[in-house]
């Protein structure tokens, strides 16, 4: 029988690894969806699944104000979530669901960086590390390539994923290659996908609907580095918890502006950018400091 302490720790892990979508991120998601497609398409011609029309793009509409880039298609679609099992194989957290994958690689794109941290981890483990496959690289002339680093996104930086009415934090841990018939986007490690949709996903079956929003954050401040994440975690909950505080800080860019846009802080300052006086809110939890939520906006009490 599990000890009370073990039960409490498991409960705490569950609370810290699944969260409701904050109002500023929810508003961002809905505004992008209602707009239909992005205007500043950094690179287009990607597919969310084999055989679709290749109408998906890396978007830079909010690079200047919120300092984010994301994936979106047309008609309000985002992308789906395919499952990646690349990296460490048959680790202690492996429950066998990756075995159905027919395109697993034995390493991720940033293996050398992970190994260089010197914390006893040779590479990312898809069953432990919630990583996002972001960027496309290949040698075929008919494949569109996209390198997020050209727009300031750094390897192993924290990303935000809106999926299954939840907000999950992951890291940029792998890139898409040209090993298939089409240039694909919309893929994440099995641990991240499981946090979104439960254990119904496996190495060969993910989430088919184009309603997943992947958000990347340019800048060195999005990189946890060697000491900012628990790279040698034994399970998903341990790792995701270790990057939660950084993720919470990064999403404050959205709606508050990371480079000059959004709601200005009230006189006297505001400790939670984007949730200051005048910012949109659903309840008091969406407002900074002593502000309250009145008529959908943060205001003085």
PDB file of C-alpha atoms in Angstrom:
ATOM      1  CA  UNK A   1       0.000   0.000   0.000  1.00  0.00           C
ATOM      2  CA  UNK A   2       1.328   3.427  -0.919  1.00  0.00           C
ATOM      3  CA  UNK A   3       2.324   5.692   1.936  1.00  0.00           C
ATOM      4  CA  UNK A   4       0.404   8.900   2.634  1.00  0.00           C
ATOM      5  CA  UNK A   5       3.494  10.886   1.651  1.00  0.00           C
ATOM      6  CA  UNK A   6       3.655   9.123  -1.724  1.00  0.00           C
ATOM      7  CA  UNK A   7      -0.018   9.804  -2.364  1.00  0.00           C
ATOM      8  CA  UNK A   8       0.426  13.479  -1.502  1.00  0.00           C
ATOM      9  CA  UNK A   9       3.447  13.781  -3.772  1.00  0.00           C
ATOM     10  CA  UNK A  10       1.578  12.174  -6.662  1.00  0.00           C
ATOM     11  CA  UNK A  11      -1.362  14.499  -6.096  1.00  0.00           C
ATOM     12  CA  UNK A  12       0.947  17.508  -6.037  1.00  0.00           C
ATOM     13  CA  UNK A  13       2.590  16.383  -9.285  1.00  0.00           C
ATOM     14  CA  UNK A  14      -0.815  16.114 -10.947  1.00  0.00           C
ATOM     15  CA  UNK A  15      -1.706  19.628  -9.840  1.00  0.00           C
ATOM     16  CA  UNK A  16       1.516  21.131 -11.114  1.00  0.00           C
ATOM     17  CA  UNK A  17       1.510  19.452 -14.509  1.00  0.00           C
ATOM     18  CA  UNK A  18      -2.022  20.257 -15.693  1.00  0.00           C
ATOM     19  CA  UNK A  19      -3.403  23.780 -15.588  1.00  0.00           C
ATOM     20  CA  UNK A  20      -6.308  25.716 -17.032  1.00  0.00           C
ATOM     21  CA  UNK A  21      -5.474  28.075 -19.866  1.00  0.00           C
ATOM     22  CA  UNK A  22      -4.930  31.576 -18.366  1.00  0.00           C
ATOM     23  CA  UNK A  23      -7.195  34.295 -19.706  1.00  0.00           C
ATOM     24  CA  UNK A  24      -4.475  36.124 -21.641  1.00  0.00           C
ATOM     25  CA  UNK A  25      -3.421  32.929 -23.435  1.00  0.00           C
ATOM     26  CA  UNK A  26      -7.047  31.935 -23.979  1.00  0.00           C
ATOM     27  CA  UNK A  27      -7.796  35.347 -25.503  1.00  0.00           C
ATOM     28  CA  UNK A  28      -4.716  35.036 -27.691  1.00  0.00           C
ATOM     29  CA  UNK A  29      -5.831  31.597 -28.896  1.00  0.00           C
ATOM     30  CA  UNK A  30      -9.340  32.831 -29.670  1.00  0.00           C
ATOM     31  CA  UNK A  31      -8.133  35.970 -31.439  1.00  0.00           C
ATOM     32  CA  UNK A  32      -5.837  33.960 -33.714  1.00  0.00           C
ATOM     33  CA  UNK A  33      -8.621  31.502 -34.410  1.00  0.00           C
ATOM     34  CA  UNK A  34     -11.135  34.219 -35.265  1.00  0.00           C
ATOM     35  CA  UNK A  35      -8.635  35.939 -37.550  1.00  0.00           C
ATOM     36  CA  UNK A  36      -8.416  32.727 -39.587  1.00  0.00           C
ATOM     37  CA  UNK A  37      -4.749  32.762 -40.578  1.00  0.00           C
ATOM     38  CA  UNK A  38      -1.620  34.731 -39.885  1.00  0.00           C
ATOM     39  CA  UNK A  39      -0.523  37.707 -41.949  1.00  0.00           C
ATOM     40  CA  UNK A  40       3.239  37.539 -41.404  1.00  0.00           C
ATOM     41  CA  UNK A  41       3.971  34.047 -42.692  1.00  0.00           C
ATOM     42  CA  UNK A  42       7.638  33.444 -41.980  1.00  0.00           C
ATOM     43  CA  UNK A  43       7.503  30.211 -43.980  1.00  0.00           C
ATOM     44  CA  UNK A  44       4.587  28.343 -45.538  1.00  0.00           C
ATOM     45  CA  UNK A  45       3.884  25.095 -47.342  1.00  0.00           C
ATOM     46  CA  UNK A  46       3.857  22.724 -44.372  1.00  0.00           C
ATOM     47  CA  UNK A  47       1.481  19.840 -43.662  1.00  0.00           C
ATOM     48  CA  UNK A  48      -0.291  18.933 -40.453  1.00  0.00           C
ATOM     49  CA  UNK A  49      -0.898  15.410 -41.788  1.00  0.00           C
ATOM     50  CA  UNK A  50      -0.073  13.455 -44.915  1.00  0.00           C
ATOM     51  CA  UNK A  51      -2.253  14.394 -47.838  1.00  0.00           C
ATOM     52  CA  UNK A  52      -3.594  17.738 -46.612  1.00  0.00           C
ATOM     53  CA  UNK A  53      -3.215  20.911 -48.677  1.00  0.00           C
ATOM     54  CA  UNK A  54       0.043  22.084 -47.108  1.00  0.00           C
ATOM     55  CA  UNK A  55      -1.488  25.353 -45.916  1.00  0.00           C
ATOM     56  CA  UNK A  56       0.279  25.549 -42.549  1.00  0.00           C
ATOM     57  CA  UNK A  57       2.796  28.257 -41.671  1.00  0.00           C
ATOM     58  CA  UNK A  58       5.258  29.459 -39.091  1.00  0.00           C
ATOM     59  CA  UNK A  59       3.778  32.797 -38.039  1.00  0.00           C
ATOM     60  CA  UNK A  60       5.450  36.008 -36.919  1.00  0.00           C
ATOM     61  CA  UNK A  61       2.456  38.311 -36.454  1.00  0.00           C
ATOM     62  CA  UNK A  62       3.391  38.864 -32.810  1.00  0.00           C
ATOM     63  CA  UNK A  63       7.169  38.814 -32.918  1.00  0.00           C
ATOM     64  CA  UNK A  64       7.391  42.530 -32.238  1.00  0.00           C
ATOM     65  CA  UNK A  65       4.735  43.024 -29.575  1.00  0.00           C
ATOM     66  CA  UNK A  66       4.574  39.737 -27.649  1.00  0.00           C
ATOM     67  CA  UNK A  67       7.892  38.228 -28.793  1.00  0.00           C
ATOM     68  CA  UNK A  68       6.342  34.896 -29.752  1.00  0.00           C
ATOM     69  CA  UNK A  69       6.038  32.826 -32.902  1.00  0.00           C
ATOM     70  CA  UNK A  70       3.617  30.008 -33.538  1.00  0.00           C
ATOM     71  CA  UNK A  71       2.116  27.571 -36.051  1.00  0.00           C
ATOM     72  CA  UNK A  72      -1.194  28.110 -37.821  1.00  0.00           C
ATOM     73  CA  UNK A  73      -3.108  26.993 -40.885  1.00  0.00           C
ATOM     74  CA  UNK A  74      -6.092  28.602 -42.592  1.00  0.00           C
ATOM     75  CA  UNK A  75      -9.762  29.007 -41.653  1.00  0.00           C
ATOM     76  CA  UNK A  76      -8.945  29.260 -37.971  1.00  0.00           C
ATOM     77  CA  UNK A  77      -7.048  25.979 -37.804  1.00  0.00           C
ATOM     78  CA  UNK A  78      -3.878  25.506 -35.821  1.00  0.00           C
ATOM     79  CA  UNK A  79      -2.109  22.111 -36.111  1.00  0.00           C
ATOM     80  CA  UNK A  80      -2.604  18.576 -34.850  1.00  0.00           C
ATOM     81  CA  UNK A  81      -0.299  16.681 -32.496  1.00  0.00           C
ATOM     82  CA  UNK A  82       1.646  13.735 -33.839  1.00  0.00           C
ATOM     83  CA  UNK A  83       3.749  11.683 -31.452  1.00  0.00           C
ATOM     84  CA  UNK A  84       7.544  11.715 -31.318  1.00  0.00           C
ATOM     85  CA  UNK A  85       9.501   8.998 -29.516  1.00  0.00           C
ATOM     86  CA  UNK A  86      13.004  10.081 -30.554  1.00  0.00           C
ATOM     87  CA  UNK A  87      15.890  10.165 -28.105  1.00  0.00           C
ATOM     88  CA  UNK A  88      16.624   7.761 -25.251  1.00  0.00           C
ATOM     89  CA  UNK A  89      15.081   4.372 -25.969  1.00  0.00           C
ATOM     90  CA  UNK A  90      13.584   1.997 -23.412  1.00  0.00           C
ATOM     91  CA  UNK A  91      14.335   4.189 -20.424  1.00  0.00           C
ATOM     92  CA  UNK A  92      12.835   3.601 -16.961  1.00  0.00           C
ATOM     93  CA  UNK A  93       9.709   5.646 -17.770  1.00  0.00           C
ATOM     94  CA  UNK A  94       8.953   3.727 -20.982  1.00  0.00           C
ATOM     95  CA  UNK A  95       5.534   2.068 -20.742  1.00  0.00           C
ATOM     96  CA  UNK A  96       5.654   0.464 -24.185  1.00  0.00           C
ATOM     97  CA  UNK A  97       3.409   2.889 -26.053  1.00  0.00           C
ATOM     98  CA  UNK A  98       6.276   4.061 -28.257  1.00  0.00           C
ATOM     99  CA  UNK A  99       6.816   0.596 -29.687  1.00  0.00           C
ATOM    100  CA  UNK A 100       4.151   1.132 -32.336  1.00  0.00           C
ATOM    101  CA  UNK A 101       6.099   4.020 -33.867  1.00  0.00           C
ATOM    102  CA  UNK A 102       7.634   3.227 -37.247  1.00  0.00           C
ATOM    103  CA  UNK A 103       9.894   6.297 -37.571  1.00  0.00           C
ATOM    104  CA  UNK A 104      11.656   6.588 -34.208  1.00  0.00           C
ATOM    105  CA  UNK A 105      15.173   8.025 -34.251  1.00  0.00           C
ATOM    106  CA  UNK A 106      17.758   7.130 -31.610  1.00  0.00           C
ATOM    107  CA  UNK A 107      18.640  10.757 -30.928  1.00  0.00           C
ATOM    108  CA  UNK A 108      17.085  14.226 -30.853  1.00  0.00           C
ATOM    109  CA  UNK A 109      18.429  17.316 -32.598  1.00  0.00           C
ATOM    110  CA  UNK A 110      20.008  18.811 -29.476  1.00  0.00           C
ATOM    111  CA  UNK A 111      21.513  15.701 -27.946  1.00  0.00           C
ATOM    112  CA  UNK A 112      24.964  17.263 -27.720  1.00  0.00           C
ATOM    113  CA  UNK A 113      23.650  20.184 -25.658  1.00  0.00           C
ATOM    114  CA  UNK A 114      21.828  17.892 -23.233  1.00  0.00           C
ATOM    115  CA  UNK A 115      24.903  15.698 -22.832  1.00  0.00           C
ATOM    116  CA  UNK A 116      27.040  18.794 -22.360  1.00  0.00           C
ATOM    117  CA  UNK A 117      25.100  19.753 -19.249  1.00  0.00           C
ATOM    118  CA  UNK A 118      26.952  16.960 -17.498  1.00  0.00           C
ATOM    119  CA  UNK A 119      24.052  15.834 -15.333  1.00  0.00           C
ATOM    120  CA  UNK A 120      24.151  12.170 -16.291  1.00  0.00           C
ATOM    121  CA  UNK A 121      21.661  12.445 -19.162  1.00  0.00           C
ATOM    122  CA  UNK A 122      22.838  11.593 -22.681  1.00  0.00           C
ATOM    123  CA  UNK A 123      19.748  12.810 -24.527  1.00  0.00           C
ATOM    124  CA  UNK A 124      16.102  13.705 -24.095  1.00  0.00           C
ATOM    125  CA  UNK A 125      13.712  10.908 -23.186  1.00  0.00           C
ATOM    126  CA  UNK A 126      10.319  11.269 -24.906  1.00  0.00           C
ATOM    127  CA  UNK A 127       8.656   9.491 -21.982  1.00  0.00           C
ATOM    128  CA  UNK A 128      10.059  12.007 -19.481  1.00  0.00           C
ATOM    129  CA  UNK A 129      10.857  15.267 -21.245  1.00  0.00           C
ATOM    130  CA  UNK A 130       7.862  17.135 -22.739  1.00  0.00           C
ATOM    131  CA  UNK A 131       9.538  18.371 -25.879  1.00  0.00           C
ATOM    132  CA  UNK A 132       8.134  19.966 -29.020  1.00  0.00           C
ATOM    133  CA  UNK A 133       9.299  19.184 -32.548  1.00  0.00           C
ATOM    134  CA  UNK A 134       9.679  22.661 -34.038  1.00  0.00           C
ATOM    135  CA  UNK A 135      11.476  23.808 -37.177  1.00  0.00           C
ATOM    136  CA  UNK A 136      12.033  21.928 -40.426  1.00  0.00           C
ATOM    137  CA  UNK A 137      15.317  20.931 -41.992  1.00  0.00           C
ATOM    138  CA  UNK A 138      16.039  18.724 -44.961  1.00  0.00           C
ATOM    139  CA  UNK A 139      18.153  18.369 -48.062  1.00  0.00           C
ATOM    140  CA  UNK A 140      15.417  17.881 -50.644  1.00  0.00           C
ATOM    141  CA  UNK A 141      14.976  20.834 -52.968  1.00  0.00           C
ATOM    142  CA  UNK A 142      11.181  20.632 -52.836  1.00  0.00           C
ATOM    143  CA  UNK A 143      11.041  20.758 -49.032  1.00  0.00           C
ATOM    144  CA  UNK A 144      10.414  24.076 -47.262  1.00  0.00           C
ATOM    145  CA  UNK A 145      12.957  24.578 -44.473  1.00  0.00           C
ATOM    146  CA  UNK A 146      12.485  26.763 -41.419  1.00  0.00           C
ATOM    147  CA  UNK A 147      15.052  27.489 -38.716  1.00  0.00           C
ATOM    148  CA  UNK A 148      13.534  29.062 -35.566  1.00  0.00           C
ATOM    149  CA  UNK A 149      17.023  30.118 -34.466  1.00  0.00           C
ATOM    150  CA  UNK A 150      16.995  32.794 -37.185  1.00  0.00           C
ATOM    151  CA  UNK A 151      14.192  34.459 -35.240  1.00  0.00           C
ATOM    152  CA  UNK A 152      15.864  34.156 -31.848  1.00  0.00           C
ATOM    153  CA  UNK A 153      14.364  30.884 -30.595  1.00  0.00           C
ATOM    154  CA  UNK A 154      17.122  28.964 -28.833  1.00  0.00           C
ATOM    155  CA  UNK A 155      17.505  25.177 -28.512  1.00  0.00           C
ATOM    156  CA  UNK A 156      15.985  23.671 -25.358  1.00  0.00           C
ATOM    157  CA  UNK A 157      14.036  26.859 -24.668  1.00  0.00           C
ATOM    158  CA  UNK A 158      10.670  26.618 -22.951  1.00  0.00           C
ATOM    159  CA  UNK A 159       7.576  26.520 -25.157  1.00  0.00           C
ATOM    160  CA  UNK A 160       3.865  26.732 -24.317  1.00  0.00           C
ATOM    161  CA  UNK A 161       1.313  24.336 -25.780  1.00  0.00           C
ATOM    162  CA  UNK A 162      -2.455  24.876 -25.696  1.00  0.00           C
ATOM    163  CA  UNK A 163      -4.050  21.455 -26.067  1.00  0.00           C
ATOM    164  CA  UNK A 164      -7.154  19.718 -24.748  1.00  0.00           C
ATOM    165  CA  UNK A 165      -8.272  22.923 -22.965  1.00  0.00           C
ATOM    166  CA  UNK A 166      -5.025  22.876 -20.965  1.00  0.00           C
ATOM    167  CA  UNK A 167      -1.758  24.775 -20.984  1.00  0.00           C
ATOM    168  CA  UNK A 168       1.340  22.579 -20.928  1.00  0.00           C
ATOM    169  CA  UNK A 169       4.951  23.732 -20.803  1.00  0.00           C
ATOM    170  CA  UNK A 170       7.563  21.902 -22.818  1.00  0.00           C
ATOM    171  CA  UNK A 171      10.904  22.590 -24.434  1.00  0.00           C
ATOM    172  CA  UNK A 172      12.059  22.928 -28.008  1.00  0.00           C
ATOM    173  CA  UNK A 173      13.783  19.559 -28.223  1.00  0.00           C
ATOM    174  CA  UNK A 174      13.720  18.284 -31.807  1.00  0.00           C
ATOM    175  CA  UNK A 175      13.224  19.299 -35.440  1.00  0.00           C
ATOM    176  CA  UNK A 176      11.313  17.847 -38.379  1.00  0.00           C
ATOM    177  CA  UNK A 177      13.382  16.143 -41.076  1.00  0.00           C
ATOM    178  CA  UNK A 178      12.606  15.298 -44.692  1.00  0.00           C
ATOM    179  CA  UNK A 179      12.242  11.561 -44.194  1.00  0.00           C
ATOM    180  CA  UNK A 180       8.589  11.520 -45.273  1.00  0.00           C
ATOM    181  CA  UNK A 181       6.703  12.458 -48.424  1.00  0.00           C
ATOM    182  CA  UNK A 182       5.726  15.899 -47.085  1.00  0.00           C
ATOM    183  CA  UNK A 183       7.165  18.583 -44.800  1.00  0.00           C
ATOM    184  CA  UNK A 184       5.293  18.093 -41.537  1.00  0.00           C
ATOM    185  CA  UNK A 185       4.573  20.262 -38.500  1.00  0.00           C
ATOM    186  CA  UNK A 186       2.682  19.608 -35.271  1.00  0.00           C
ATOM    187  CA  UNK A 187       4.545  16.997 -33.258  1.00  0.00           C
ATOM    188  CA  UNK A 188       5.499  16.523 -29.618  1.00  0.00           C
ATOM    189  CA  UNK A 189       7.009  13.912 -27.350  1.00  0.00           C
ATOM    190  CA  UNK A 190       4.723  11.198 -26.036  1.00  0.00           C
ATOM    191  CA  UNK A 191       4.982  12.574 -22.481  1.00  0.00           C
ATOM    192  CA  UNK A 192       3.694  15.979 -23.569  1.00  0.00           C
ATOM    193  CA  UNK A 193       0.932  14.414 -25.671  1.00  0.00           C
ATOM    194  CA  UNK A 194      -0.088  12.229 -22.734  1.00  0.00           C
ATOM    195  CA  UNK A 195      -0.380  15.303 -20.514  1.00  0.00           C
ATOM    196  CA  UNK A 196      -2.736  16.765 -23.109  1.00  0.00           C
ATOM    197  CA  UNK A 197      -4.835  13.757 -24.091  1.00  0.00           C
ATOM    198  CA  UNK A 198      -4.119  10.877 -21.743  1.00  0.00           C
ATOM    199  CA  UNK A 199      -2.754   7.434 -22.473  1.00  0.00           C
ATOM    200  CA  UNK A 200      -4.940   6.907 -25.536  1.00  0.00           C
ATOM    201  CA  UNK A 201      -2.050   8.313 -27.578  1.00  0.00           C
ATOM    202  CA  UNK A 202       0.844   6.094 -28.632  1.00  0.00           C
ATOM    203  CA  UNK A 203       3.810   6.151 -30.965  1.00  0.00           C
ATOM    204  CA  UNK A 204       1.622   5.759 -34.034  1.00  0.00           C
ATOM    205  CA  UNK A 205      -1.586   7.496 -32.953  1.00  0.00           C
ATOM    206  CA  UNK A 206      -1.819  11.076 -31.768  1.00  0.00           C
ATOM    207  CA  UNK A 207      -4.417  13.847 -31.801  1.00  0.00           C
ATOM    208  CA  UNK A 208      -5.898  14.449 -35.261  1.00  0.00           C
ATOM    209  CA  UNK A 209      -7.785  17.731 -34.838  1.00  0.00           C
ATOM    210  CA  UNK A 210      -6.003  20.919 -35.921  1.00  0.00           C
ATOM    211  CA  UNK A 211      -6.682  22.729 -32.654  1.00  0.00           C
ATOM    212  CA  UNK A 212      -3.274  22.631 -30.942  1.00  0.00           C
ATOM    213  CA  UNK A 213      -1.389  25.910 -30.561  1.00  0.00           C
ATOM    214  CA  UNK A 214       2.404  25.666 -30.210  1.00  0.00           C
ATOM    215  CA  UNK A 215       4.031  28.894 -28.971  1.00  0.00           C
ATOM    216  CA  UNK A 216       7.783  29.537 -29.029  1.00  0.00           C
ATOM    217  CA  UNK A 217       9.535  32.331 -27.134  1.00  0.00           C
ATOM    218  CA  UNK A 218      12.596  33.950 -28.746  1.00  0.00           C
ATOM    219  CA  UNK A 219      15.391  35.093 -26.472  1.00  0.00           C
ATOM    220  CA  UNK A 220      17.925  33.746 -24.023  1.00  0.00           C
ATOM    221  CA  UNK A 221      15.526  34.356 -21.134  1.00  0.00           C
ATOM    222  CA  UNK A 222      13.427  31.395 -22.374  1.00  0.00           C
ATOM    223  CA  UNK A 223      16.294  28.914 -21.899  1.00  0.00           C
ATOM    224  CA  UNK A 224      16.417  27.172 -18.494  1.00  0.00           C
ATOM    225  CA  UNK A 225      19.983  25.963 -19.105  1.00  0.00           C
ATOM    226  CA  UNK A 226      21.808  23.367 -17.063  1.00  0.00           C
ATOM    227  CA  UNK A 227      20.529  24.465 -13.671  1.00  0.00           C
ATOM    228  CA  UNK A 228      17.085  25.774 -14.577  1.00  0.00           C
ATOM    229  CA  UNK A 229      15.452  22.423 -15.283  1.00  0.00           C
ATOM    230  CA  UNK A 230      15.597  18.945 -13.799  1.00  0.00           C
ATOM    231  CA  UNK A 231      17.127  17.234 -16.826  1.00  0.00           C
ATOM    232  CA  UNK A 232      17.770  14.033 -14.859  1.00  0.00           C
ATOM    233  CA  UNK A 233      14.135  13.752 -13.769  1.00  0.00           C
ATOM    234  CA  UNK A 234      12.707  10.256 -13.385  1.00  0.00           C
ATOM    235  CA  UNK A 235       9.288  11.105 -14.816  1.00  0.00           C
ATOM    236  CA  UNK A 236       7.332  13.743 -16.711  1.00  0.00           C
ATOM    237  CA  UNK A 237       5.883  15.375 -13.601  1.00  0.00           C
ATOM    238  CA  UNK A 238       9.297  16.055 -12.095  1.00  0.00           C
ATOM    239  CA  UNK A 239      10.610  17.660 -15.253  1.00  0.00           C
ATOM    240  CA  UNK A 240       7.561  19.735 -16.151  1.00  0.00           C
ATOM    241  CA  UNK A 241       7.361  21.060 -12.596  1.00  0.00           C
ATOM    242  CA  UNK A 242      10.958  22.230 -12.875  1.00  0.00           C
ATOM    243  CA  UNK A 243      10.178  24.531 -15.820  1.00  0.00           C
ATOM    244  CA  UNK A 244       6.783  25.770 -14.617  1.00  0.00           C
ATOM    245  CA  UNK A 245       8.005  29.003 -13.027  1.00  0.00           C
ATOM    246  CA  UNK A 246       9.877  29.969 -16.190  1.00  0.00           C
ATOM    247  CA  UNK A 247       6.863  29.085 -18.332  1.00  0.00           C
ATOM    248  CA  UNK A 248       4.612  31.202 -16.108  1.00  0.00           C
ATOM    249  CA  UNK A 249       6.981  34.120 -16.585  1.00  0.00           C
ATOM    250  CA  UNK A 250       7.162  33.732 -20.359  1.00  0.00           C
ATOM    251  CA  UNK A 251       3.413  33.664 -20.965  1.00  0.00           C
ATOM    252  CA  UNK A 252       3.209  37.075 -19.318  1.00  0.00           C
ATOM    253  CA  UNK A 253       4.475  38.410 -22.644  1.00  0.00           C
ATOM    254  CA  UNK A 254       1.170  37.477 -24.255  1.00  0.00           C
ATOM    255  CA  UNK A 255      -1.317  40.302 -23.983  1.00  0.00           C
ATOM    256  CA  UNK A 256       1.096  42.389 -21.953  1.00  0.00           C
ATOM    257  CA  UNK A 257       3.564  42.835 -24.759  1.00  0.00           C
ATOM    258  CA  UNK A 258       7.162  41.716 -24.786  1.00  0.00           C
ATOM    259  CA  UNK A 259       8.496  44.557 -26.867  1.00  0.00           C
ATOM    260  CA  UNK A 260       6.322  47.599 -26.418  1.00  0.00           C
ATOM    261  CA  UNK A 261       2.746  46.481 -27.117  1.00  0.00           C
ATOM    262  CA  UNK A 262      -0.169  45.531 -24.932  1.00  0.00           C
ATOM    263  CA  UNK A 263      -1.455  47.095 -21.724  1.00  0.00           C
ATOM    264  CA  UNK A 264       0.842  49.556 -19.960  1.00  0.00           C
ATOM    265  CA  UNK A 265       1.291  49.073 -16.217  1.00  0.00           C
ATOM    266  CA  UNK A 266      -0.523  51.491 -13.930  1.00  0.00           C
ATOM    267  CA  UNK A 267       1.364  54.252 -12.189  1.00  0.00           C
ATOM    268  CA  UNK A 268       3.327  52.801  -9.329  1.00  0.00           C
ATOM    269  CA  UNK A 269       4.191  49.636 -11.270  1.00  0.00           C
ATOM    270  CA  UNK A 270       2.700  46.198 -11.668  1.00  0.00           C
ATOM    271  CA  UNK A 271       4.452  42.956 -10.768  1.00  0.00           C
ATOM    272  CA  UNK A 272       2.692  40.768 -13.378  1.00  0.00           C
ATOM    273  CA  UNK A 273       3.053  42.290 -16.828  1.00  0.00           C
ATOM    274  CA  UNK A 274      -0.017  41.724 -18.979  1.00  0.00           C
ATOM    275  CA  UNK A 275      -2.288  41.457 -15.934  1.00  0.00           C
ATOM    276  CA  UNK A 276      -2.141  45.091 -14.863  1.00  0.00           C
ATOM    277  CA  UNK A 277      -4.940  47.624 -14.614  1.00  0.00           C
ATOM    278  CA  UNK A 278      -7.069  47.515 -17.753  1.00  0.00           C
ATOM    279  CA  UNK A 279      -6.041  43.987 -18.783  1.00  0.00           C
ATOM    280  CA  UNK A 280      -8.802  41.534 -19.651  1.00  0.00           C
ATOM    281  CA  UNK A 281      -9.714  39.004 -16.974  1.00  0.00           C
ATOM    282  CA  UNK A 282     -12.104  36.233 -16.019  1.00  0.00           C
ATOM    283  CA  UNK A 283     -11.620  36.377 -12.261  1.00  0.00           C
ATOM    284  CA  UNK A 284      -9.264  37.821  -9.615  1.00  0.00           C
ATOM    285  CA  UNK A 285      -6.658  35.153 -10.346  1.00  0.00           C
ATOM    286  CA  UNK A 286      -6.034  36.815 -13.704  1.00  0.00           C
ATOM    287  CA  UNK A 287      -5.105  40.178 -12.147  1.00  0.00           C
ATOM    288  CA  UNK A 288      -1.820  41.326 -10.628  1.00  0.00           C
ATOM    289  CA  UNK A 289      -1.208  42.406  -7.043  1.00  0.00           C
ATOM    290  CA  UNK A 290      -4.325  43.832  -5.341  1.00  0.00           C
ATOM    291  CA  UNK A 291      -6.284  44.390  -8.534  1.00  0.00           C
ATOM    292  CA  UNK A 292      -9.722  42.809  -8.862  1.00  0.00           C
ATOM    293  CA  UNK A 293     -11.688  41.680 -11.896  1.00  0.00           C
ATOM    294  CA  UNK A 294     -14.518  44.118 -12.713  1.00  0.00           C
ATOM    295  CA  UNK A 295     -16.639  43.789 -15.841  1.00  0.00           C
ATOM    296  CA  UNK A 296     -13.969  41.675 -17.502  1.00  0.00           C
ATOM    297  CA  UNK A 297     -11.058  44.021 -16.777  1.00  0.00           C
ATOM    298  CA  UNK A 298      -8.497  44.273 -13.974  1.00  0.00           C
ATOM    299  CA  UNK A 299      -9.227  47.306 -11.837  1.00  0.00           C
ATOM    300  CA  UNK A 300      -8.566  48.880  -8.480  1.00  0.00           C
ATOM    301  CA  UNK A 301     -10.737  47.489  -5.704  1.00  0.00           C
TER     302      UNK A 301
END
